[in-house]
């Protein structure tokens, strides 16, 4: 027993700082946050009266918060769909070795290196639905103008200034920024498929489509799952991009829980802010815990 | 480049050898043309925002208008750049002081953790690993309110010191993950041999593991550097324009109603230069490391 402890001891000791830090900064704070969310601390003045789940029921009944959940749903669907489609398409095109492959890969990946705050500066412009009156009459701006001049005027729209679907416009720059990352994940997946497997399928007379349907896609599904988890949880947390594109923090149109939490925090409504945080955590946990469970199971096998 | 041409030649020759029918060759050529047309089309789409950013940063005040977003500057001016530079310079310095140590420290700790979890396993190591990993996925909003309290209770000053602490702590899970996956590919025999020679856990790390860790460090350092450089959430909660990093300064420069568009676009470029350089120089290693990590998944 003592001998075993001697073997494990140093490892546990080396891991101890991280375990303590994560224990305090993740788990203890989650509990503490939950505690605050059950109090009536709605102003800067400390107040610890226990109110049960009142803040949660109030939030869920609040049309503003309901709208932010709707926005979050739309954002996540468009963000996920967009990055998966472009990421897969690019990886699929680049999968066979080609001249200049490195160049294309770098270009597709580069937006990922830029902060949402920096890219938000230009996207705020591109997604502007303003009509500026210049000499020469009403002129459209940004992407609308580009669409107009290439003959796709029908696709012009008011982007994020639409209360129901405006949030989908916010997903456009998010897709722009992270499709390259999903491409890199899919490329890794493609490279992980042994050539023999494809050869075997071809020799057996598989058509291209059947090859994809029965060999490639099943082999890619773990990568796809990782991509869904990574992008999905980024979408649930998305905050800076919205703040950068829509300057007015209190805007209703593109409010999501993450930005609403900020508004509550600025207004010193700590209990509500904490409650929104906990709701976000629950949403993320629904996605992530099965995934963590699945991967740790898969590893044991 | 040279290997690419050799490969190409080989392919051409083998195609000739096969004497495959012209029809098939034709189809292949059409496919290739289509492929490059698509690739170039997407390059243009991806680069469009960068183009607007770049040209607008050189425009004068009247010229920098959303309705003229796609046109080249009427006259090339550098006023925007000068203004952006003077506004952002102090925060750029602070960001370097924040990002470099936080990336180094969390990478080093992550390397030790990954080593223990991959090669010096103890009962329950898997559970501990999963618990640490969960910290990577939590929305930080779920800890933010008590976190502001905790940081001020600990007496850590607002601004760079707070952010340094937070980036190290919340960077630990992903650093641990990447290193653990990386070290999992190291053969156990190497560790066993060192153990047989009587080397302890640290000696083994120093003599066997650390020297082969460069690829892992490249990935982790790039990741940590970019995410700390680009962070806005923690910066918004724990710093102000006076003591915050470049994202905060940029959001002040670009926010507000009367925005100087040329200056904010130049500022966005200035703030992106360090991470862009890292990607251009080291992107290859990043994708490579990402691949080895994700395939293991």
Coordinates of C-alpha atoms in Angstrom, one line a residue:
Chain A
X1 CA 0.0 0.0 0.0
X2 CA 2.7 2.4 1.1
X3 CA 4.8 1.4 -1.9
X4 CA 1.9 2.2 -4.3
X5 CA 1.4 5.6 -2.7
X6 CA 5.1 6.1 -3.3
X7 CA 4.6 5.6 -7.0
X8 CA 1.4 7.6 -7.3
X9 CA 2.3 10.3 -4.7
X10 CA 4.6 12.4 -6.8
X11 CA 2.1 12.5 -9.7
X12 CA -0.7 13.5 -7.5
X13 CA 1.5 16.1 -5.9
X14 CA 2.5 17.6 -9.3
X15 CA -1.2 17.7 -10.3
X16 CA -2.2 19.3 -7.0
X17 CA -1.8 22.9 -8.0
X18 CA -4.0 22.5 -11.1
X19 CA -6.6 20.4 -9.1
X20 CA -6.8 23.1 -6.5
X21 CA -7.0 26.0 -9.0
X22 CA -9.7 24.3 -11.1
X23 CA -11.5 23.2 -8.0
X24 CA -11.7 26.7 -6.7
X25 CA -12.1 28.7 -10.0
X26 CA -14.4 26.3 -11.7
X27 CA -16.4 24.2 -9.3
X28 CA -16.5 26.3 -6.2
X29 CA -17.4 29.4 -8.2
X30 CA -20.1 27.5 -10.0
X31 CA -21.7 26.7 -6.6
X32 CA -21.1 30.2 -5.3
X33 CA -22.7 31.6 -8.5
X34 CA -25.7 29.4 -8.0
X35 CA -26.0 30.6 -4.4
X36 CA -26.0 34.2 -5.5
X37 CA -28.6 33.4 -8.1
X38 CA -30.9 32.3 -5.3
X39 CA -30.7 35.6 -3.4
X40 CA -32.3 39.0 -4.0
X41 CA -29.1 40.8 -4.7
X42 CA -30.6 43.1 -7.4
X43 CA -28.6 46.2 -6.5
X44 CA -25.0 47.0 -5.6
X45 CA -25.9 47.0 -2.0
X46 CA -25.1 43.6 -0.5
X47 CA -28.2 41.6 0.2
X48 CA -28.4 37.9 1.0
X49 CA -32.0 37.2 1.4
X50 CA -32.8 33.7 0.1
X51 CA -35.6 33.8 -2.5
X52 CA -35.4 30.3 -3.9
X53 CA -35.9 30.0 -7.7
X54 CA -37.8 33.3 -8.0
X55 CA -35.1 34.9 -10.2
X56 CA -35.2 31.9 -12.6
X57 CA -39.0 31.9 -12.9
X58 CA -39.0 35.7 -13.4
X59 CA -36.3 35.5 -16.0
X60 CA -38.1 32.7 -17.9
X61 CA -41.3 34.7 -17.8
X62 CA -39.5 37.8 -19.1
X63 CA -40.2 38.4 -22.8
X64 CA -36.7 39.9 -23.2
X65 CA -35.1 36.8 -21.9
X66 CA -37.4 34.5 -23.9
X67 CA -36.3 36.5 -27.0
X68 CA -32.7 36.1 -26.1
X69 CA -33.2 32.3 -25.9
X70 CA -34.8 32.4 -29.3
X71 CA -31.9 34.4 -30.7
X72 CA -29.5 31.9 -29.2
X73 CA -31.3 29.1 -30.9
X74 CA -31.2 30.8 -34.3
X75 CA -27.6 31.8 -33.8
X76 CA -26.5 28.3 -32.9
X77 CA -28.3 26.7 -35.9
X78 CA -26.9 29.1 -38.5
X79 CA -23.4 29.2 -36.9
X80 CA -23.2 25.4 -36.7
X81 CA -24.8 24.8 -40.1
X82 CA -22.6 27.4 -41.8
X83 CA -19.3 26.3 -40.3
X84 CA -20.0 22.6 -41.0
X85 CA -21.0 23.2 -44.6
X86 CA -18.1 25.4 -45.5
X87 CA -15.6 23.5 -43.3
X88 CA -16.6 20.2 -44.9
X89 CA -16.7 21.6 -48.4
X90 CA -13.2 23.2 -48.1
X91 CA -11.7 20.1 -46.5
X92 CA -13.3 17.9 -49.2
X93 CA -11.9 20.0 -52.0
X94 CA -8.5 20.2 -50.4
X95 CA -8.4 16.6 -49.3
X96 CA -6.6 15.4 -52.5
X97 CA -3.1 16.8 -52.6
X98 CA -3.2 19.8 -54.9
X99 CA -0.8 22.6 -55.9
X100 CA -1.0 25.5 -53.6
X101 CA -2.9 23.6 -51.1
X102 CA -1.0 25.2 -48.2
X103 CA -1.9 28.7 -49.5
X104 CA -5.7 28.0 -49.7
X105 CA -5.6 26.3 -46.3
X106 CA -3.8 29.4 -44.8
X107 CA -6.3 31.8 -46.3
X108 CA -9.3 29.9 -45.1
X109 CA -7.8 29.5 -41.6
X110 CA -6.6 33.1 -41.2
X111 CA -9.8 34.7 -40.0
X112 CA -9.6 32.5 -36.9
X113 CA -6.5 34.4 -35.7
X114 CA -8.4 37.7 -35.6
X115 CA -10.3 38.7 -32.6
X116 CA -14.1 39.1 -32.8
X117 CA -13.6 42.7 -31.6
X118 CA -11.3 43.5 -34.6
X119 CA -13.4 41.7 -37.2
X120 CA -16.5 43.2 -35.7
X121 CA -15.2 46.6 -36.7
X122 CA -15.5 45.8 -40.4
X123 CA -18.5 43.5 -40.2
X124 CA -20.5 46.2 -38.5
X125 CA -20.0 48.1 -41.7
X126 CA -20.6 45.3 -44.1
X127 CA -23.8 44.3 -42.3
X128 CA -25.0 47.9 -42.2
X129 CA -28.5 48.4 -43.5
X130 CA -28.2 52.2 -43.5
X131 CA -29.2 54.2 -46.5
X132 CA -26.9 57.1 -46.8
X133 CA -28.2 60.0 -48.9
X134 CA -25.3 61.1 -51.1
X135 CA -25.5 63.4 -54.0
X136 CA -27.1 61.1 -56.6
X137 CA -29.9 59.8 -54.4
X138 CA -30.4 57.0 -51.9
X139 CA -27.4 54.8 -51.7
X140 CA -27.2 51.4 -50.0
X141 CA -24.2 50.5 -47.9
X142 CA -21.9 47.6 -47.2
X143 CA -22.8 44.1 -48.4
X144 CA -26.2 45.3 -49.6
X145 CA -24.3 47.6 -52.0
X146 CA -22.1 44.8 -53.2
X147 CA -25.1 42.5 -53.7
X148 CA -26.8 45.3 -55.6
X149 CA -23.8 45.8 -58.0
X150 CA -23.3 42.1 -58.8
X151 CA -27.0 41.8 -59.7
X152 CA -28.1 40.0 -56.5
X153 CA -30.1 43.0 -55.3
X154 CA -32.9 40.7 -54.2
X155 CA -30.8 39.4 -51.4
X156 CA -30.4 42.8 -49.8
X157 CA -31.9 42.9 -46.4
X158 CA -31.8 44.8 -43.1
X159 CA -29.3 42.3 -41.6
X160 CA -29.2 42.5 -37.8
X161 CA -31.8 45.3 -37.5
X162 CA -34.5 42.7 -37.7
X163 CA -36.0 41.5 -34.3
X164 CA -36.8 38.0 -35.4
X165 CA -34.1 36.9 -37.8
X166 CA -31.5 39.7 -37.2
X167 CA -29.4 37.4 -35.1
X168 CA -28.7 35.2 -38.1
X169 CA -26.8 38.1 -39.6
X170 CA -24.5 38.0 -36.5
X171 CA -23.8 34.4 -37.4
X172 CA -22.4 35.4 -40.8
X173 CA -19.1 36.8 -39.4
X174 CA -19.0 34.0 -36.9
X175 CA -19.2 31.5 -39.8
X176 CA -16.6 33.5 -41.7
X177 CA -14.3 33.3 -38.7
X178 CA -14.5 29.6 -37.8
X179 CA -15.2 27.7 -41.0
X180 CA -11.5 27.4 -41.4
X181 CA -11.1 25.8 -38.1
X182 CA -13.8 23.2 -38.9
X183 CA -12.0 22.7 -42.2
X184 CA -8.8 21.9 -40.3
X185 CA -10.7 19.4 -38.1
X186 CA -12.2 17.7 -41.2
X187 CA -8.9 17.6 -43.0
X188 CA -7.5 15.8 -40.0
X189 CA -10.4 13.4 -40.2
X190 CA -9.8 12.8 -43.9
X191 CA -6.1 12.2 -43.3
X192 CA -7.0 9.7 -40.6
X193 CA -8.8 7.4 -43.1
X194 CA -6.3 4.8 -44.2
X195 CA -5.8 4.7 -48.0
X196 CA -6.2 0.9 -47.9
X197 CA -9.8 1.3 -46.8
X198 CA -10.7 3.4 -49.9
X199 CA -8.8 1.1 -52.2
X200 CA -10.6 -1.9 -50.8
X201 CA -13.9 -0.2 -51.3
X202 CA -13.0 0.8 -54.9
X203 CA -11.9 -2.8 -55.7
X204 CA -15.2 -4.1 -54.3
X205 CA -16.8 -1.9 -56.9
X206 CA -18.1 0.9 -54.7
X207 CA -19.3 4.0 -56.6
X208 CA -17.9 7.3 -55.3
X209 CA -21.2 8.0 -53.6
X210 CA -21.3 4.7 -51.9
X211 CA -17.7 5.1 -50.8
X212 CA -18.6 8.3 -49.1
X213 CA -21.9 7.0 -47.7
X214 CA -20.5 3.8 -46.2
X215 CA -16.8 4.4 -45.7
X216 CA -15.8 8.1 -45.5
X217 CA -18.8 9.6 -43.6
X218 CA -18.8 7.0 -40.8
X219 CA -15.1 7.5 -40.4
X220 CA -15.6 11.3 -40.1
X221 CA -18.3 11.2 -37.6
X222 CA -16.1 11.5 -34.5
X223 CA -14.5 14.6 -36.0
X224 CA -17.9 16.0 -36.9
X225 CA -19.0 15.4 -33.3
X226 CA -15.9 17.3 -32.0
X227 CA -16.7 20.2 -34.4
X228 CA -20.4 20.3 -33.3
X229 CA -19.3 20.4 -29.6
X230 CA -16.6 23.1 -30.1
X231 CA -18.7 25.4 -32.3
X232 CA -21.9 24.7 -30.3
X233 CA -20.4 25.7 -27.1
X234 CA -18.7 28.8 -28.7
X235 CA -22.1 29.8 -30.0
X236 CA -23.7 29.5 -26.5
X237 CA -21.0 31.8 -25.1
X238 CA -20.8 34.3 -28.0
X239 CA -20.5 37.7 -26.6
X240 CA -17.7 39.9 -28.0
X241 CA -18.8 39.7 -31.6
X242 CA -22.3 40.9 -30.8
X243 CA -20.9 43.7 -28.6
X244 CA -18.6 44.7 -31.4
X245 CA -21.2 44.8 -34.2
X246 CA -24.1 46.3 -32.2
X247 CA -22.8 49.1 -30.1
X248 CA -26.0 49.6 -28.1
X249 CA -25.6 47.0 -25.3
X250 CA -29.3 47.1 -24.4
X251 CA -30.5 46.3 -27.9
X252 CA -33.5 43.9 -28.1
X253 CA -33.0 42.7 -31.6
X254 CA -29.8 40.6 -31.2
X255 CA -29.8 40.1 -27.4
X256 CA -28.6 36.7 -26.3
X257 CA -28.2 35.4 -22.7
X258 CA -24.5 36.2 -22.7
X259 CA -25.0 39.8 -23.6
X260 CA -28.1 40.1 -21.4
X261 CA -25.9 38.9 -18.5
X262 CA -23.5 41.8 -19.2
X263 CA -26.4 44.3 -19.2
X264 CA -27.6 42.9 -15.8
X265 CA -24.0 43.0 -14.4
X266 CA -23.6 46.7 -15.5
X267 CA -26.9 47.4 -13.8
X268 CA -25.5 45.8 -10.6
X269 CA -28.3 43.2 -10.8
X270 CA -26.0 40.4 -9.6
X271 CA -28.6 37.9 -8.7
X272 CA -30.2 38.0 -12.2
X273 CA -26.7 38.0 -13.8
X274 CA -25.8 34.9 -11.8
X275 CA -29.0 33.2 -12.7
X276 CA -28.4 33.8 -16.5
X277 CA -24.9 32.4 -16.0
X278 CA -26.3 29.3 -14.4
X279 CA -28.8 28.9 -17.2
X280 CA -26.0 29.1 -19.8
X281 CA -24.0 26.6 -17.8
X282 CA -27.0 24.1 -17.8
X283 CA -27.4 24.6 -21.6
X284 CA -23.7 23.9 -22.2
X285 CA -23.7 21.0 -19.8
X286 CA -26.5 19.3 -21.8
X287 CA -24.1 19.3 -24.8
X288 CA -20.8 18.8 -23.2
X289 CA -21.3 16.2 -20.4
X290 CA -22.6 13.4 -22.7
X291 CA -19.6 14.2 -25.0
X292 CA -17.1 14.0 -22.2
X293 CA -18.7 10.8 -21.0
X294 CA -18.7 9.4 -24.5
X295 CA -15.0 10.2 -25.1
X296 CA -13.8 8.9 -21.8
X297 CA -15.8 5.7 -22.5
X298 CA -14.4 5.5 -26.1
X299 CA -10.9 5.8 -24.8
X300 CA -11.2 2.9 -22.4
X301 CA -12.2 0.6 -25.2
Chain B
X1 CA 7.3 23.2 -54.0
X2 CA 9.8 20.9 -55.7
X3 CA 8.2 17.8 -54.4
X4 CA 4.9 19.0 -55.7
X5 CA 6.2 19.3 -59.2
X6 CA 7.8 15.9 -59.0
X7 CA 4.6 14.4 -57.9
X8 CA 2.8 16.1 -60.7
X9 CA 5.2 14.8 -63.3
X10 CA 4.8 11.3 -61.9
X11 CA 1.1 11.6 -62.1
X12 CA 1.3 12.8 -65.7
X13 CA 3.7 10.0 -66.7
X14 CA 1.6 7.3 -65.0
X15 CA -1.5 8.7 -66.7
X16 CA 0.3 8.4 -70.1
X17 CA 1.5 4.9 -69.2
X18 CA -2.0 3.8 -68.5
X19 CA -3.0 5.2 -71.9
X20 CA -6.4 5.8 -70.4
X21 CA -9.0 7.1 -72.7
X22 CA -9.1 10.8 -73.5
X23 CA -12.6 11.1 -72.2
X24 CA -11.5 10.3 -68.7
X25 CA -8.6 12.8 -68.9
X26 CA -11.0 15.4 -70.1
X27 CA -13.3 14.9 -67.2
X28 CA -10.4 15.1 -64.8
X29 CA -9.3 18.4 -66.4
X30 CA -12.8 19.8 -66.0
X31 CA -12.9 18.6 -62.4
X32 CA -9.6 20.3 -61.7
X33 CA -10.6 23.6 -63.3
X34 CA -13.9 23.5 -61.3
X35 CA -12.0 22.8 -58.2
X36 CA -9.6 25.7 -58.6
X37 CA -12.4 28.0 -59.6
X38 CA -14.2 27.1 -56.4
X39 CA -11.1 27.5 -54.3
X40 CA -10.4 30.9 -55.8
X41 CA -14.0 32.0 -55.4
X42 CA -13.9 31.2 -51.7
X43 CA -10.5 32.9 -51.3
X44 CA -12.1 36.1 -52.6
X45 CA -15.1 35.7 -50.3
X46 CA -12.9 35.1 -47.3
X47 CA -10.6 38.0 -48.2
X48 CA -13.4 40.6 -48.9
X49 CA -13.6 41.8 -45.3
X50 CA -9.8 42.1 -45.1
X51 CA -9.9 44.2 -48.3
X52 CA -12.5 46.6 -47.0
X53 CA -10.6 46.8 -43.7
X54 CA -7.3 47.6 -45.5
X55 CA -8.5 50.2 -48.0
X56 CA -10.8 52.0 -45.5
X57 CA -7.9 52.4 -43.1
X58 CA -6.2 54.6 -45.7
X59 CA -9.2 56.8 -46.4
X60 CA -9.8 60.4 -45.3
X61 CA -12.8 61.2 -43.1
X62 CA -15.3 62.1 -45.8
X63 CA -14.2 59.2 -48.0
X64 CA -14.6 56.6 -45.2
X65 CA -18.3 56.1 -45.6
X66 CA -20.2 52.7 -45.7
X67 CA -21.7 53.6 -49.1
X68 CA -18.1 53.8 -50.5
X69 CA -16.9 50.7 -48.7
X70 CA -15.9 48.8 -51.9
X71 CA -14.1 51.6 -53.6
X72 CA -10.4 52.4 -53.4
X73 CA -9.4 55.5 -51.5
X74 CA -9.8 58.8 -53.4
X75 CA -6.5 59.8 -51.9
X76 CA -4.3 57.5 -49.8
X77 CA -4.1 59.0 -46.3
X78 CA -2.3 57.8 -43.2
X79 CA -4.1 59.9 -40.7
X80 CA -6.2 57.0 -39.5
X81 CA -3.2 54.9 -38.9
X82 CA -1.5 57.7 -36.9
X83 CA -4.5 58.2 -34.7
X84 CA -5.1 54.5 -34.2
X85 CA -1.4 54.0 -33.3
X86 CA -1.4 56.8 -30.6
X87 CA -4.7 55.5 -29.2
X88 CA -3.7 51.8 -29.1
X89 CA 0.1 52.0 -28.3
X90 CA -0.1 51.9 -24.5
X91 CA -2.6 49.0 -24.5
X92 CA -0.5 47.1 -26.9
X93 CA 2.4 47.2 -24.5
X94 CA 0.1 46.0 -21.7
X95 CA -1.2 43.2 -23.8
X96 CA 2.3 41.9 -24.5
X97 CA 3.1 41.9 -20.8
X98 CA -0.1 40.0 -20.2
X99 CA 0.0 37.5 -23.0
X100 CA 3.6 36.3 -23.1
X101 CA 3.9 35.2 -19.4
X102 CA 0.4 33.8 -19.3
X103 CA 1.0 31.6 -22.4
X104 CA 4.3 30.4 -21.1
X105 CA 3.1 29.6 -17.6
X106 CA -0.1 27.8 -18.5
X107 CA 1.8 25.9 -21.3
X108 CA 4.4 24.8 -18.8
X109 CA 1.8 23.7 -16.2
X110 CA -0.2 22.0 -18.9
X111 CA 2.9 20.1 -20.0
X112 CA 3.5 18.8 -16.4
X113 CA -0.2 17.9 -16.0
X114 CA -0.4 16.2 -19.4
X115 CA 2.7 14.2 -18.5
X116 CA 1.3 13.0 -15.2
X117 CA -2.1 12.1 -16.7
X118 CA -0.6 10.3 -19.7
X119 CA 2.4 8.5 -18.2
X120 CA 2.3 8.6 -14.5
X121 CA -1.2 7.5 -14.0
X122 CA -2.8 7.0 -10.6
X123 CA -6.2 5.6 -9.6
X124 CA -8.9 8.0 -10.6
X125 CA -6.7 9.8 -13.1
X126 CA -9.4 9.6 -15.7
X127 CA -12.0 11.2 -13.5
X128 CA -9.6 14.0 -12.5
X129 CA -8.8 14.5 -16.2
X130 CA -12.5 14.7 -17.2
X131 CA -13.2 17.1 -14.3
X132 CA -10.3 19.4 -15.4
X133 CA -11.5 19.2 -19.0
X134 CA -15.0 20.4 -18.1
X135 CA -13.4 23.7 -17.0
X136 CA -12.6 24.3 -20.7
X137 CA -16.2 24.2 -21.8
X138 CA -17.9 26.2 -19.0
X139 CA -19.4 29.5 -20.1
X140 CA -17.4 31.9 -18.0
X141 CA -20.6 33.8 -17.4
X142 CA -21.5 31.0 -15.0
X143 CA -18.6 32.0 -12.7
X144 CA -18.2 35.7 -13.4
X145 CA -20.2 37.3 -10.6
X146 CA -18.5 35.4 -7.7
X147 CA -15.2 35.6 -9.7
X148 CA -15.1 39.4 -9.6
X149 CA -15.6 39.1 -5.9
X150 CA -12.9 36.4 -5.4
X151 CA -10.3 38.3 -7.4
X152 CA -10.9 41.5 -5.4
X153 CA -10.9 39.4 -2.1
X154 CA -7.5 38.0 -3.1
X155 CA -6.3 41.5 -3.5
X156 CA -5.3 41.2 -7.1
X157 CA -5.4 44.6 -8.8
X158 CA -7.8 45.2 -11.7
X159 CA -6.3 45.2 -15.1
X160 CA -3.3 43.2 -16.3
X161 CA -2.6 41.4 -13.0
X162 CA -6.1 40.0 -12.7
X163 CA -6.2 39.1 -16.4
X164 CA -2.8 37.3 -16.0
X165 CA -4.2 35.2 -13.2
X166 CA -7.4 34.4 -15.1
X167 CA -5.8 33.5 -18.4
X168 CA -3.4 31.1 -16.7
X169 CA -6.1 29.4 -14.6
X170 CA -8.7 29.1 -17.3
X171 CA -6.0 28.1 -19.9
X172 CA -5.0 25.1 -17.8
X173 CA -7.7 22.7 -19.0
X174 CA -7.0 23.0 -22.8
X175 CA -3.2 23.0 -22.2
X176 CA -3.5 19.8 -20.2
X177 CA -5.7 18.3 -22.9
X178 CA -3.4 19.0 -25.7
X179 CA -0.3 17.8 -23.9
X180 CA -2.0 14.7 -22.6
X181 CA -3.0 13.7 -26.1
X182 CA 0.4 14.5 -27.4
X183 CA 2.2 12.5 -24.7
X184 CA -0.1 9.6 -25.2
X185 CA 1.7 9.0 -28.4
X186 CA 5.1 8.7 -26.6
X187 CA 6.0 5.0 -26.2
X188 CA 5.7 3.8 -22.6
X189 CA 9.1 2.0 -22.9
X190 CA 10.9 5.3 -22.9
X191 CA 9.4 6.1 -19.5
X192 CA 10.0 2.6 -18.2
X193 CA 13.6 2.7 -19.2
X194 CA 14.1 6.0 -17.3
X195 CA 12.3 4.5 -14.3
X196 CA 14.6 1.5 -14.4
X197 CA 17.6 3.7 -14.3
X198 CA 16.1 5.1 -11.0
X199 CA 14.9 8.4 -12.4
X200 CA 12.1 9.9 -10.4
X201 CA 9.0 11.7 -11.9
X202 CA 10.8 15.0 -12.4
X203 CA 14.0 13.6 -13.7
X204 CA 12.1 11.5 -16.2
X205 CA 10.2 14.6 -17.3
X206 CA 13.4 16.7 -17.6
X207 CA 15.4 14.0 -19.4
X208 CA 12.9 12.2 -21.5
X209 CA 9.6 14.1 -21.9
X210 CA 10.6 17.8 -22.0
X211 CA 13.2 17.4 -24.8
X212 CA 10.6 15.9 -27.1
X213 CA 7.8 18.3 -26.2
X214 CA 8.5 21.1 -28.8
X215 CA 5.5 20.2 -31.1
X216 CA 3.2 20.2 -28.2
X217 CA 4.5 23.5 -26.9
X218 CA 4.1 25.1 -30.3
X219 CA 0.4 24.2 -30.5
X220 CA -0.3 25.2 -26.9
X221 CA 1.6 28.5 -27.1
X222 CA -0.1 29.5 -30.3
X223 CA -3.4 28.6 -28.9
X224 CA -2.9 30.4 -25.6
X225 CA -1.2 33.4 -27.2
X226 CA -4.1 33.9 -29.6
X227 CA -6.9 33.4 -27.2
X228 CA -5.4 35.7 -24.5
X229 CA -4.6 38.3 -27.1
X230 CA -8.1 38.2 -28.5
X231 CA -9.9 37.9 -25.2
X232 CA -12.6 40.5 -24.6
X233 CA -14.9 38.9 -22.1
X234 CA -12.5 38.8 -19.1
X235 CA -11.0 42.1 -20.2
X236 CA -14.5 43.7 -20.1
X237 CA -15.1 42.5 -16.6
X238 CA -11.7 43.0 -15.1
X239 CA -10.2 46.1 -16.8
X240 CA -10.9 49.5 -18.2
X241 CA -9.7 51.6 -21.0
X242 CA -7.0 52.9 -18.7
X243 CA -5.4 49.6 -17.7
X244 CA -6.9 47.1 -20.1
X245 CA -5.6 45.1 -23.1
X246 CA -5.8 46.1 -26.8
X247 CA -9.3 44.6 -27.3
X248 CA -10.7 47.0 -24.8
X249 CA -8.9 50.0 -26.3
X250 CA -10.0 49.0 -29.7
X251 CA -13.7 48.6 -28.7
X252 CA -13.5 52.2 -27.3
X253 CA -11.9 53.5 -30.5
X254 CA -14.4 51.8 -32.7
X255 CA -17.5 52.1 -30.5
X256 CA -19.6 55.2 -29.9
X257 CA -21.8 57.1 -32.3
X258 CA -19.2 59.4 -33.9
X259 CA -16.7 56.8 -35.1
X260 CA -13.6 57.7 -37.0
X261 CA -13.9 54.8 -39.5
X262 CA -10.5 55.0 -41.0
X263 CA -8.9 55.1 -37.5
X264 CA -11.0 52.1 -36.2
X265 CA -10.2 50.0 -39.3
X266 CA -6.5 50.8 -38.9
X267 CA -6.8 50.0 -35.2
X268 CA -8.4 46.6 -36.0
X269 CA -5.5 45.8 -38.3
X270 CA -2.9 46.9 -35.7
X271 CA -4.6 44.8 -33.1
X272 CA -4.6 41.8 -35.4
X273 CA -1.0 42.0 -36.6
X274 CA 0.7 39.9 -33.8
X275 CA -1.8 37.0 -34.1
X276 CA -1.7 37.2 -37.8
X277 CA 2.1 37.0 -37.8
X278 CA 1.9 34.0 -35.5
X279 CA -0.5 32.2 -37.8
X280 CA 1.4 33.0 -41.0
X281 CA 4.7 31.8 -39.5
X282 CA 3.5 28.9 -37.4
X283 CA 0.1 28.1 -38.8
X284 CA 1.5 24.9 -40.4
X285 CA 2.6 23.5 -37.0
X286 CA -0.7 24.6 -35.5
X287 CA -2.8 22.7 -38.0
X288 CA -0.4 19.8 -37.7
X289 CA -0.7 19.7 -34.0
X290 CA -4.4 20.2 -34.2
X291 CA -4.7 17.2 -36.4
X292 CA -2.7 14.9 -34.2
X293 CA -4.7 16.1 -31.3
X294 CA -8.1 15.8 -32.8
X295 CA -7.6 12.5 -34.5
X296 CA -6.9 11.0 -31.1
X297 CA -9.9 13.0 -30.0

